Coordinates of C-alpha atoms in Angstrom, one line a residue:
Chain A
X844 CA -5.3 92.1 40.4
X845 CA -6.0 94.5 37.5
X846 CA -2.9 96.5 38.2
X847 CA -0.8 93.4 38.6
X848 CA -2.0 92.3 35.3
X849 CA -1.1 95.5 33.6
X850 CA 2.6 95.1 34.9
X851 CA 2.7 91.6 33.5
X852 CA 1.3 92.6 30.1
X853 CA 4.6 92.5 28.2
X854 CA 5.3 88.9 29.3
X855 CA 1.9 87.5 28.3
X856 CA 1.2 89.6 25.2
X857 CA 4.6 90.5 23.6
X858 CA 5.6 87.1 22.0
X859 CA 2.3 86.8 20.1
X860 CA 2.2 90.5 19.4
X861 CA 5.7 90.6 17.9
X862 CA 5.2 87.5 15.8
X863 CA 1.8 88.8 14.6
X864 CA 3.2 92.1 13.6
X865 CA 6.1 90.6 11.7
X866 CA 4.1 88.0 9.8
X867 CA 0.7 89.7 9.4
X868 CA 0.2 93.2 10.5
X869 CA 3.2 95.0 8.8
X870 CA 2.9 92.9 5.7
X871 CA -0.7 93.6 5.4
X872 CA -0.3 97.4 5.7
X873 CA 2.6 97.4 3.4
X874 CA 0.7 95.2 0.9
X875 CA -2.1 97.8 0.7
X876 CA 0.4 100.7 0.2
X877 CA 2.4 98.7 -2.3
X878 CA -0.7 97.9 -4.4
X879 CA -0.7 101.6 -5.4
X880 CA 3.0 101.7 -6.3
X881 CA 5.4 100.2 -8.9
X882 CA 8.1 98.1 -7.1
X883 CA 10.2 95.1 -7.5
X884 CA 12.0 94.8 -4.0
X885 CA 9.5 96.8 -1.7
X886 CA 12.2 99.4 -1.1
X887 CA 12.1 100.9 -4.6
X888 CA 8.4 101.7 -4.7
X889 CA 7.1 104.7 -6.7
X890 CA 3.5 105.8 -6.3
X891 CA 1.4 105.1 -9.3
X892 CA -2.2 105.6 -8.0
X893 CA -4.8 103.1 -9.1
X894 CA -2.6 102.0 -12.2
X895 CA -2.0 98.4 -10.9
X896 CA -5.7 97.9 -10.4
X897 CA -6.5 99.1 -13.9
X898 CA -3.7 96.9 -15.3
X899 CA -5.0 93.9 -13.4
X900 CA -8.0 94.0 -15.7
X901 CA -6.7 95.5 -18.8
X902 CA -3.1 94.1 -19.3
X903 CA -4.5 90.7 -20.2
X904 CA -7.7 88.6 -19.4
X905 CA -6.0 86.4 -16.9
X906 CA -7.4 87.8 -13.9
X907 CA -11.0 87.9 -15.2
X908 CA -10.6 84.4 -16.5
X909 CA -9.3 83.2 -13.1
X910 CA -12.2 85.1 -11.4
X911 CA -14.7 83.5 -13.6
X912 CA -13.1 80.0 -13.3
X913 CA -12.9 80.4 -9.5
X914 CA -16.6 81.5 -9.1
X915 CA -17.7 78.5 -11.3
X916 CA -15.7 76.1 -9.3
X917 CA -16.9 77.5 -6.1
X918 CA -20.6 77.4 -7.0
X919 CA -20.3 73.8 -8.1
X920 CA -18.2 72.6 -5.3
X921 CA -20.3 74.2 -2.7
X922 CA -23.4 72.6 -3.8
X923 CA -22.0 69.1 -4.6
X924 CA -20.0 69.0 -1.4
X925 CA -22.9 70.0 0.8
X926 CA -25.5 67.8 -0.9
X927 CA -23.3 64.7 -0.7
X928 CA -22.1 65.5 2.8
X929 CA -25.6 66.0 4.0
X930 CA -26.9 62.7 2.5
X931 CA -24.0 60.7 4.0
X932 CA -24.6 62.2 7.3
X933 CA -28.4 61.5 7.0
X934 CA -27.6 57.9 6.0
X935 CA -25.0 57.4 8.7
X936 CA -27.3 58.6 11.5
X937 CA -29.7 55.9 10.6
X938 CA -29.2 52.5 12.2
X939 CA -26.6 51.2 9.7
X940 CA -23.9 48.7 10.4
X941 CA -20.5 50.0 10.6
X942 CA -21.3 53.6 11.0
X943 CA -18.0 54.5 12.7
X944 CA -15.9 52.8 10.2
X945 CA -17.6 54.6 7.3
X946 CA -17.2 57.9 9.0
X947 CA -13.5 57.2 9.6
X948 CA -13.0 56.4 5.9
X949 CA -14.9 59.4 4.6
X950 CA -13.2 61.9 6.8
X951 CA -9.6 60.7 6.1
X952 CA -8.8 62.6 2.9
X953 CA -9.4 65.8 4.6
X954 CA -6.2 65.2 6.5
X955 CA -4.0 65.1 3.4
X956 CA -2.4 68.2 2.1
X957 CA -3.3 69.9 -1.1
X958 CA -0.1 69.3 -3.1
X959 CA -0.3 65.5 -2.4
X960 CA -4.0 65.4 -3.1
X961 CA -3.3 67.1 -6.4
X962 CA -0.7 64.5 -7.6
X963 CA -2.9 61.5 -6.3
X964 CA -5.8 62.8 -8.5
X965 CA -3.6 63.6 -11.4
X966 CA -2.6 60.0 -11.6
X967 CA -6.2 58.8 -11.5
X968 CA -7.8 61.3 -13.8
X969 CA -4.9 60.9 -16.3
X970 CA -5.4 57.2 -16.0
X971 CA -9.0 57.4 -16.9
X972 CA -8.6 60.0 -19.7
X973 CA -5.6 58.1 -20.9
X974 CA -7.7 55.2 -22.1
X975 CA -9.2 57.6 -24.6
X976 CA -5.8 59.0 -25.6
X977 CA -6.3 62.3 -23.7
X978 CA -4.9 63.8 -20.5
X979 CA -6.0 66.5 -18.1
X980 CA -4.3 69.3 -19.9
X981 CA -6.1 68.8 -23.2
X982 CA -9.3 70.6 -22.2
X983 CA -10.1 73.1 -19.5
X984 CA -13.2 71.3 -18.7
X985 CA -11.3 68.1 -17.6
X986 CA -9.2 70.3 -15.2
X987 CA -12.4 72.0 -13.9
X988 CA -14.2 68.6 -13.3
X989 CA -11.1 67.1 -11.9
X990 CA -10.7 69.9 -9.4
X991 CA -14.4 69.5 -8.3
X992 CA -14.0 65.8 -7.8
X993 CA -10.8 66.4 -5.8
X994 CA -12.4 69.1 -3.7
X995 CA -15.4 66.9 -3.1
X996 CA -13.2 64.0 -2.0
X997 CA -11.3 66.2 0.3
X998 CA -14.2 68.1 1.9
X999 CA -17.2 65.8 2.0
X1000 CA -16.1 63.9 5.1
X1001 CA -15.3 67.1 6.9
X1002 CA -18.7 68.6 6.2
X1003 CA -20.3 65.1 6.9
X1004 CA -18.9 65.2 10.5
X1005 CA -20.5 68.7 11.1
X1006 CA -23.8 67.5 9.7
X1007 CA -23.8 64.3 11.9
X1008 CA -23.3 66.4 15.0
X1009 CA -26.1 68.6 14.0
X1010 CA -28.4 65.7 13.1
X1011 CA -27.7 64.1 16.4
X1012 CA -28.9 67.1 18.2
X1013 CA -32.3 66.8 16.6
X1014 CA -34.3 65.3 19.6
X1015 CA -35.5 61.8 18.6
X1016 CA -39.1 62.8 19.8
X1017 CA -39.3 65.1 16.9
X1018 CA -39.3 62.1 14.4
X1019 CA -42.1 60.4 16.5
X1020 CA -44.2 63.5 16.7
X1021 CA -43.8 63.8 13.0
X1022 CA -44.7 60.2 12.3
X1023 CA -47.8 60.4 14.6
X1024 CA -48.8 63.5 12.6
X1025 CA -48.7 61.4 9.5
X1026 CA -45.6 62.7 8.0
X1027 CA -43.6 60.3 5.8
X1028 CA -39.7 60.1 5.7
X1029 CA -39.4 62.7 3.1
X1030 CA -41.8 65.1 4.7
X1031 CA -40.2 64.8 8.1
X1032 CA -36.8 65.4 6.5
X1033 CA -38.0 68.4 4.7
X1034 CA -40.2 70.1 7.3
X1035 CA -38.8 68.8 10.6
X1036 CA -35.0 68.1 10.3
X1037 CA -33.9 70.5 7.7
X1038 CA -35.1 73.6 9.7
X1039 CA -33.5 72.3 12.8
X1040 CA -30.0 71.8 11.1
X1041 CA -30.1 75.1 9.3
X1042 CA -27.4 76.7 11.4
X1043 CA -25.0 73.8 10.5
X1044 CA -26.0 74.2 6.7
X1045 CA -24.9 77.8 7.0
X1046 CA -21.6 77.0 8.6
X1047 CA -20.8 74.3 6.1
X1048 CA -21.9 76.5 3.2
X1049 CA -19.5 79.3 4.1
X1050 CA -16.7 76.9 5.2
X1051 CA -16.8 75.3 1.8
X1052 CA -17.4 78.6 0.1
X1053 CA -14.2 80.3 1.4
X1054 CA -12.1 77.0 1.2
X1055 CA -13.1 76.4 -2.5
X1056 CA -12.6 80.2 -3.2
X1057 CA -9.0 80.3 -1.8
X1058 CA -7.8 76.9 -3.3
X1059 CA -4.1 77.1 -4.3
X1060 CA -2.2 73.9 -3.6
X1061 CA -4.7 71.5 -5.3
X1062 CA -4.9 73.8 -8.3
X1063 CA -1.2 74.2 -8.7
X1064 CA -0.5 70.5 -8.3
X1065 CA -3.4 69.0 -10.4
X1066 CA -3.2 71.1 -13.5
X1067 CA -0.8 74.0 -12.7
X1068 CA -3.4 76.2 -14.7
X1069 CA -3.0 74.1 -17.8
X1070 CA -3.9 74.2 -20.7
X1071 CA -2.4 77.6 -20.9
X1072 CA -3.7 79.5 -18.0
X1073 CA -7.4 78.4 -18.5
X1074 CA -7.7 76.4 -15.3
X1075 CA -5.9 78.9 -13.1
X1076 CA -7.9 80.0 -10.0
X1077 CA -7.5 83.5 -8.4
X1078 CA -4.7 82.4 -5.9
X1079 CA -2.7 80.8 -8.6
X1080 CA -3.0 83.6 -11.0
X1081 CA -1.9 86.0 -8.2
X1082 CA 1.1 83.7 -7.4
X1083 CA 2.1 83.6 -11.1
X1084 CA 1.7 87.4 -11.5
X1085 CA 4.2 87.9 -8.6
X1086 CA 6.8 85.1 -9.4
X1087 CA 6.0 84.0 -12.8
X1088 CA 6.6 87.4 -14.6
X1089 CA 9.0 90.2 -14.3
X1090 CA 8.2 93.7 -13.0
X1091 CA 4.5 92.9 -12.3
X1092 CA 4.7 92.9 -8.6
X1093 CA 2.5 95.9 -8.1
X1094 CA -0.2 94.2 -10.3
X1095 CA 0.2 91.0 -8.4
X1096 CA -0.4 93.0 -5.2
X1097 CA -3.4 94.9 -6.6
X1098 CA -4.9 91.6 -7.6
X1099 CA -4.2 90.2 -4.0
X1100 CA -6.0 93.2 -2.5
X1101 CA -9.1 92.6 -4.7
X1102 CA -8.9 88.8 -3.8
X1103 CA -8.9 89.9 -0.1
X1104 CA -11.8 92.2 -0.5
X1105 CA -13.9 89.5 -2.1
X1106 CA -13.2 87.1 0.7
X1107 CA -13.9 89.7 3.3
X1108 CA -17.2 90.4 1.7
X1109 CA -18.1 86.7 1.9
X1110 CA -17.0 86.7 5.5
X1111 CA -19.1 89.7 6.3
X1112 CA -22.1 88.1 4.7
X1113 CA -21.6 85.0 6.9
X1114 CA -21.4 87.1 10.0
X1115 CA -24.7 88.8 9.2
X1116 CA -26.4 85.5 8.4
X1117 CA -25.2 83.7 11.4
X1118 CA -26.1 86.5 13.8
X1119 CA -29.6 86.4 12.3
X1120 CA -29.8 82.7 13.2
X1121 CA -28.7 83.5 16.7
X1122 CA -31.5 86.1 17.1
X1123 CA -34.1 83.6 15.9
X1124 CA -33.2 81.2 18.5
Chain B
X948 CA -40.8 45.3 7.9
X949 CA -39.2 43.5 5.0
X950 CA -38.9 46.7 3.2
X951 CA -37.3 48.4 6.0
X952 CA -34.7 45.6 6.4
X953 CA -33.9 45.7 2.7
X954 CA -33.7 49.4 2.7
X955 CA -31.0 49.2 5.4
X956 CA -29.1 46.7 3.3
X957 CA -29.2 48.8 0.3
X958 CA -28.0 51.9 2.2
X959 CA -25.2 49.7 3.6
X960 CA -24.2 48.5 0.1
X961 CA -24.3 52.1 -1.3
X962 CA -22.0 53.3 1.7
X963 CA -19.6 50.3 1.0
X964 CA -19.2 51.3 -2.6
X965 CA -18.7 54.8 -1.7
X966 CA -16.1 53.8 1.0
X967 CA -14.2 51.7 -1.6
X968 CA -14.2 54.7 -3.9
X969 CA -12.8 56.9 -1.2
X970 CA -10.0 54.6 -0.4
X971 CA -9.2 53.5 -4.0
X972 CA -7.1 56.6 -5.0
X973 CA -4.7 56.0 -2.2
X974 CA -4.5 52.2 -2.8
X975 CA -3.9 52.8 -6.6
X976 CA -0.9 55.2 -5.7
X977 CA 0.3 52.5 -3.3
X978 CA 0.1 50.0 -6.0
X979 CA 1.9 52.1 -8.6
X980 CA 4.6 52.8 -6.3
X981 CA 5.8 49.3 -6.8
X982 CA 5.8 49.5 -10.7
X983 CA 8.7 50.7 -12.9
X984 CA 8.5 54.4 -13.6
X985 CA 7.5 53.8 -17.4
X986 CA 4.7 51.5 -16.5
X987 CA 2.6 54.0 -14.5
X988 CA 1.3 56.9 -16.5
X989 CA -0.2 54.7 -19.3
X990 CA -1.7 52.1 -17.1
X991 CA -2.3 53.2 -13.7
X992 CA -5.0 50.7 -13.0
X993 CA -3.1 47.7 -14.0
X994 CA -1.6 45.5 -11.2
X995 CA 2.1 45.1 -11.2
X996 CA 3.3 42.1 -13.2
X997 CA 6.6 40.3 -13.2
X998 CA 7.9 42.7 -15.8
X999 CA 6.7 45.9 -14.2
X1000 CA 7.3 45.1 -10.5
X1001 CA 10.4 46.8 -9.2
X1002 CA 10.2 46.3 -5.5
X1003 CA 11.4 49.2 -3.4
X1004 CA 13.5 50.8 -6.2
X1005 CA 11.0 53.7 -6.5
X1006 CA 11.3 54.3 -2.8
X1007 CA 15.1 54.3 -2.8
X1008 CA 15.2 56.6 -5.9
X1009 CA 12.7 59.0 -4.5
X1010 CA 14.3 59.2 -1.0
X1011 CA 17.6 60.0 -2.6
X1012 CA 16.3 62.5 -5.2
X1013 CA 14.4 64.6 -2.8
X1014 CA 16.3 63.9 0.3
X1015 CA 13.2 62.7 1.9
X1016 CA 14.8 62.1 5.3
X1017 CA 15.7 65.7 5.6
X1018 CA 12.4 66.8 4.4
X1019 CA 10.7 64.6 7.0
X1020 CA 12.9 66.0 9.7
X1021 CA 12.3 69.6 8.6
X1022 CA 8.5 69.0 8.5
X1023 CA 8.5 67.3 11.8
X1024 CA 10.6 69.9 13.5
X1025 CA 8.8 72.8 12.2
X1026 CA 5.3 71.4 12.9
X1027 CA 6.3 70.3 16.5
X1028 CA 8.1 73.6 17.3
X1029 CA 5.5 75.8 15.9
X1030 CA 2.5 74.1 17.5
X1031 CA 4.3 74.2 20.8
X1032 CA 5.1 77.8 20.6
X1033 CA 1.5 78.6 19.4
X1034 CA 0.0 76.7 22.3
X1035 CA 2.1 78.4 24.9
X1036 CA 2.1 82.0 23.7
X1037 CA -1.5 82.3 22.3
X1038 CA -3.0 80.8 25.4
X1039 CA -1.1 83.3 27.5
X1040 CA -2.1 86.1 25.2
X1041 CA -5.8 84.9 25.1
X1042 CA -6.0 84.9 28.9
X1043 CA -4.5 88.4 29.2
X1044 CA -6.7 89.7 26.5
X1045 CA -9.9 88.5 28.1
X1046 CA -8.9 89.5 31.6
X1047 CA -7.3 92.9 31.0
X1048 CA -10.0 94.4 28.8
X1049 CA -8.2 97.5 28.0
X1050 CA -8.6 99.4 24.8
X1051 CA -5.4 98.0 23.4
X1052 CA -6.2 94.4 24.1
X1053 CA -9.6 94.8 22.6
X1054 CA -8.1 96.3 19.5
X1055 CA -5.5 93.6 19.3
X1056 CA -8.1 90.9 19.7
X1057 CA -10.1 92.5 16.7
X1058 CA -7.0 92.5 14.5
X1059 CA -6.3 89.0 15.3
X1060 CA -9.8 87.9 14.3
X1061 CA -9.5 90.1 11.3
X1062 CA -6.3 88.3 10.2
X1063 CA -8.4 84.9 10.0
X1064 CA -10.2 86.1 6.9
X1065 CA -7.3 87.5 5.1
X1066 CA -6.0 85.2 2.3
X1067 CA -2.4 84.4 2.4
X1068 CA -1.8 85.8 -1.1
X1069 CA -2.5 89.3 0.3
X1070 CA 0.5 89.3 2.5
X1071 CA 2.8 86.6 1.0
X1072 CA 5.1 88.9 -0.9
X1073 CA 5.7 91.5 1.7
X1074 CA 5.9 88.9 4.5
X1075 CA 8.6 86.9 2.7
X1076 CA 10.6 90.2 2.2
X1077 CA 10.3 91.0 5.9
X1078 CA 11.4 87.4 6.7
X1079 CA 14.4 87.8 4.5
X1080 CA 15.4 91.2 6.1
X1081 CA 15.0 89.8 9.6
X1082 CA 17.0 86.5 8.7
X1083 CA 14.0 84.3 9.6
X1084 CA 14.8 82.2 6.5
X1085 CA 15.6 79.0 8.4
X1086 CA 13.6 76.3 10.2
X1087 CA 13.8 78.2 13.5
X1088 CA 12.9 81.6 12.1
X1089 CA 9.8 80.2 10.3
X1090 CA 8.4 79.2 13.7
X1091 CA 8.0 82.8 14.6
X1092 CA 6.1 83.3 11.4
X1093 CA 3.8 80.4 12.1
X1094 CA 3.2 81.9 15.5
X1095 CA 2.0 84.9 13.7
X1096 CA -0.3 83.3 11.3
X1097 CA -1.6 80.8 13.8
X1098 CA -2.3 83.5 16.4
X1099 CA -5.7 84.5 14.9
X1100 CA -7.5 81.2 15.2
X1101 CA -5.6 80.1 18.3
X1102 CA -6.2 83.2 20.3
X1103 CA -9.9 83.1 19.2
X1104 CA -10.4 79.5 20.4
X1105 CA -8.4 80.0 23.6
X1106 CA -10.3 83.2 24.5
X1107 CA -13.6 81.5 24.0
X1108 CA -12.6 79.1 26.7
X1109 CA -11.3 81.6 29.1
X1110 CA -14.6 83.5 29.0
X1111 CA -16.4 80.5 30.1
X1112 CA -14.2 80.3 33.3
X1113 CA -15.6 81.7 36.5
X1114 CA -13.7 84.8 37.5
X1115 CA -14.1 84.0 41.3
X1116 CA -11.5 81.4 41.0
X1117 CA -8.8 83.9 40.0
X1118 CA -9.9 86.3 42.5
X1119 CA -9.5 83.8 45.2
X1120 CA -6.1 82.9 44.0
X1121 CA -5.1 86.6 43.8
X1122 CA -6.3 87.0 47.4
X1123 CA -4.0 84.0 48.4
X1124 CA -1.1 86.0 46.9
X1125 CA -0.8 84.5 43.4
X1126 CA 0.9 86.7 40.9
X1127 CA -0.3 86.6 37.3
X1128 CA 2.5 84.3 36.3
X1129 CA 1.6 81.7 38.9
X1130 CA -2.0 82.1 38.4
X1131 CA -1.8 81.3 34.8
X1132 CA 0.6 78.4 35.0
X1133 CA -0.7 76.8 38.2
X1134 CA -4.4 77.4 37.6
X1135 CA -5.5 78.5 34.2
X1136 CA -3.2 76.7 31.9
X1137 CA -3.9 73.1 33.4
X1138 CA -7.6 73.7 32.9
X1139 CA -7.0 74.6 29.2
X1140 CA -5.8 71.1 28.2
X1141 CA -8.8 69.9 26.1
X1142 CA -8.8 73.4 24.4
X1143 CA -5.1 73.1 23.9
X1144 CA -5.5 69.7 22.2
X1145 CA -8.1 71.2 19.7
X1146 CA -5.7 74.2 18.9
X1147 CA -2.7 71.8 18.6
X1148 CA -4.5 69.6 16.1
X1149 CA -5.9 72.4 13.9
X1150 CA -2.4 74.0 13.7
X1151 CA -0.6 70.8 13.2
X1152 CA -2.7 69.7 10.3
X1153 CA -2.3 73.1 8.7
X1154 CA 1.5 73.4 9.2
X1155 CA 2.4 69.8 8.3
X1156 CA 0.5 70.2 4.9
X1157 CA 1.3 73.8 4.2
X1158 CA 3.1 74.4 1.0
X1159 CA 3.3 78.1 -0.2
X1160 CA 4.6 79.6 3.2
X1161 CA 7.5 77.2 3.6
X1162 CA 8.2 77.3 -0.2
X1163 CA 8.5 81.1 -0.1
X1164 CA 10.3 81.6 3.1
X1165 CA 12.8 78.7 3.4
X1166 CA 12.1 76.7 0.2
X1167 CA 15.3 77.3 -1.5
X1168 CA 17.4 75.8 1.4
X1169 CA 15.2 73.7 3.5
X1170 CA 12.5 71.7 1.9
X1171 CA 9.6 70.4 3.9
X1172 CA 7.7 67.3 2.5
X1173 CA 5.1 69.1 0.4
X1174 CA 7.7 71.4 -1.1
X1175 CA 10.0 68.4 -1.8
X1176 CA 7.3 66.6 -3.6
X1177 CA 6.4 69.7 -5.8
X1178 CA 10.1 70.0 -6.5
X1179 CA 10.3 66.4 -7.7
X1180 CA 7.5 67.1 -10.1
X1181 CA 8.5 70.5 -11.3
X1182 CA 12.3 69.7 -11.2
X1183 CA 14.7 69.4 -14.1
X1184 CA 14.5 66.6 -16.8
X1185 CA 11.8 64.1 -17.2
X1186 CA 9.6 63.5 -14.2
X1187 CA 10.2 60.1 -12.5
X1188 CA 6.7 58.9 -12.0
X1189 CA 7.9 56.0 -9.9
X1190 CA 9.7 58.2 -7.3
X1191 CA 6.7 60.5 -7.3
X1192 CA 4.3 57.5 -6.3
X1193 CA 6.7 56.4 -3.7
X1194 CA 6.9 59.9 -2.1
X1195 CA 3.3 60.4 -2.2
X1196 CA 2.9 57.0 -0.2
X1197 CA 5.5 58.3 2.2
X1198 CA 3.8 61.7 2.6
X1199 CA 0.4 60.1 3.3
X1200 CA 1.7 57.4 5.6
X1201 CA 2.4 59.5 8.8
X1202 CA -0.9 61.3 8.4
X1203 CA -2.8 57.9 8.3
X1204 CA -0.8 56.7 11.4
X1205 CA -1.4 59.8 13.2
X1206 CA -5.1 59.6 12.4
X1207 CA -5.4 56.0 13.6
X1208 CA -4.1 57.0 17.0
X1209 CA -5.7 60.3 17.5
X1210 CA -9.0 60.1 15.5
X1211 CA -11.3 61.1 18.4
X1212 CA -9.3 64.2 19.1
X1213 CA -8.9 65.2 15.4
X1214 CA -12.6 64.8 14.7
X1215 CA -13.5 66.8 17.9
X1216 CA -10.9 69.5 17.1
X1217 CA -12.1 69.9 13.5
X1218 CA -15.7 70.4 14.6
X1219 CA -14.5 73.0 17.2
X1220 CA -12.5 74.7 14.5
X1221 CA -15.5 74.8 12.2
X1222 CA -17.8 76.4 14.6
X1223 CA -15.6 79.3 15.0
X1224 CA -18.3 81.2 13.1

């Protein structure tokens, strides 16, 4: 069997391997190499050392601004999305009428793509601001909170579904035992339920963390970075460095590598934390 | 008991208000899609009146301006073709990787998992250059690229399933003279159906809504729905808000229809995709 499998290897693995090499593996390795070079078309690269990395921070403050904006946006979104999603899940696992209909409605926005979401919310937010004679590009804080609201609208239902699944796994006896021991609603939530759904909280936190950190479409459609580049997140800033300016491909690639390293660090942290939970169980 | 009862009503009311707030943005866009293009930006919350109602004019304008019919066809073709190819090839690869257990397959698996955490911006420039050199800049070529980008998550989910399968089954089949090809397509693949549905839904949602990849690879010639909508917005001259509203409605409509029919599978698939760890 093992030998036969070896002979059939090409058939089973080659299609995926070739596609993976073309779209990810080779571009990834090239990307790392090119971040240390000056280039416009990949083939005309000249080695410049860490120059691009220095330029990413020193040419202008775009990258640092985008990084700061992204961090702020991510922190606010992660907290608000998870708090709202958990509360919704908690309410919906109680005996409330129409639970399924509510779930369906809350989850639905998650299926809509970022570009479409961006324009839907642009209309709504500009409509509200319009009655004060303003629009979303007047001040960066409008774009910031607009993005937060959009992100909540998109992700809350998704996280809610995960929290519901976790809450339903809490054995009903736990509530009874807590009640017999004299715990009230809040105490039983805090000391009985929360610890039991901790793994779900970890999953949801990291899911929202990486999703919020990597936002591009929503940012691009809602504000496009306006006013100026003040509401540009990292992904949009990298895109603009590549395609919105001339001769800065190397800097764009260096920014992309830094972006990748931050995301990888978050993923590593997640792996560490989740494996700790598995050991605890 | 009265307090318990009224508590439930209060929660119900709260959820109802939230549900209305959740649907409202889409309904507002729908409402505005029937208003004249100059009566939208200033007053998006006002219902259409006799003066502002334009019937299906925005839809006709929008469909013509961005060639919505082609955009829909490209989106549909690319999504269906990519998802089919991903299901077929990544399930084969996942089974092979799990059963073969050589240094190479282990290494390949690790790089696949690794690719899941790499943001698209890291490879977008070099990937689109390679796509250009290899003549992949068409709706068929992009399917190969989606196979490559979808491989990480898909192989990961499929191989999780393969690991849960008892090996004895395959041993028995091999004694009966099954070669790996027959073994996979007659025994393993049919058992993978529920997993395949999950993988299909996760990939379909991603590819249907994807903007940057199709924009960079085929965007100048073949516009998928998100690319076409962005083009309408960023195109030349003044922006036609009416057409934009109508196109947003047409972009959301297929998703809602799909959701209505496959809700159970979608929710299940999304949970499975989340727990990928």
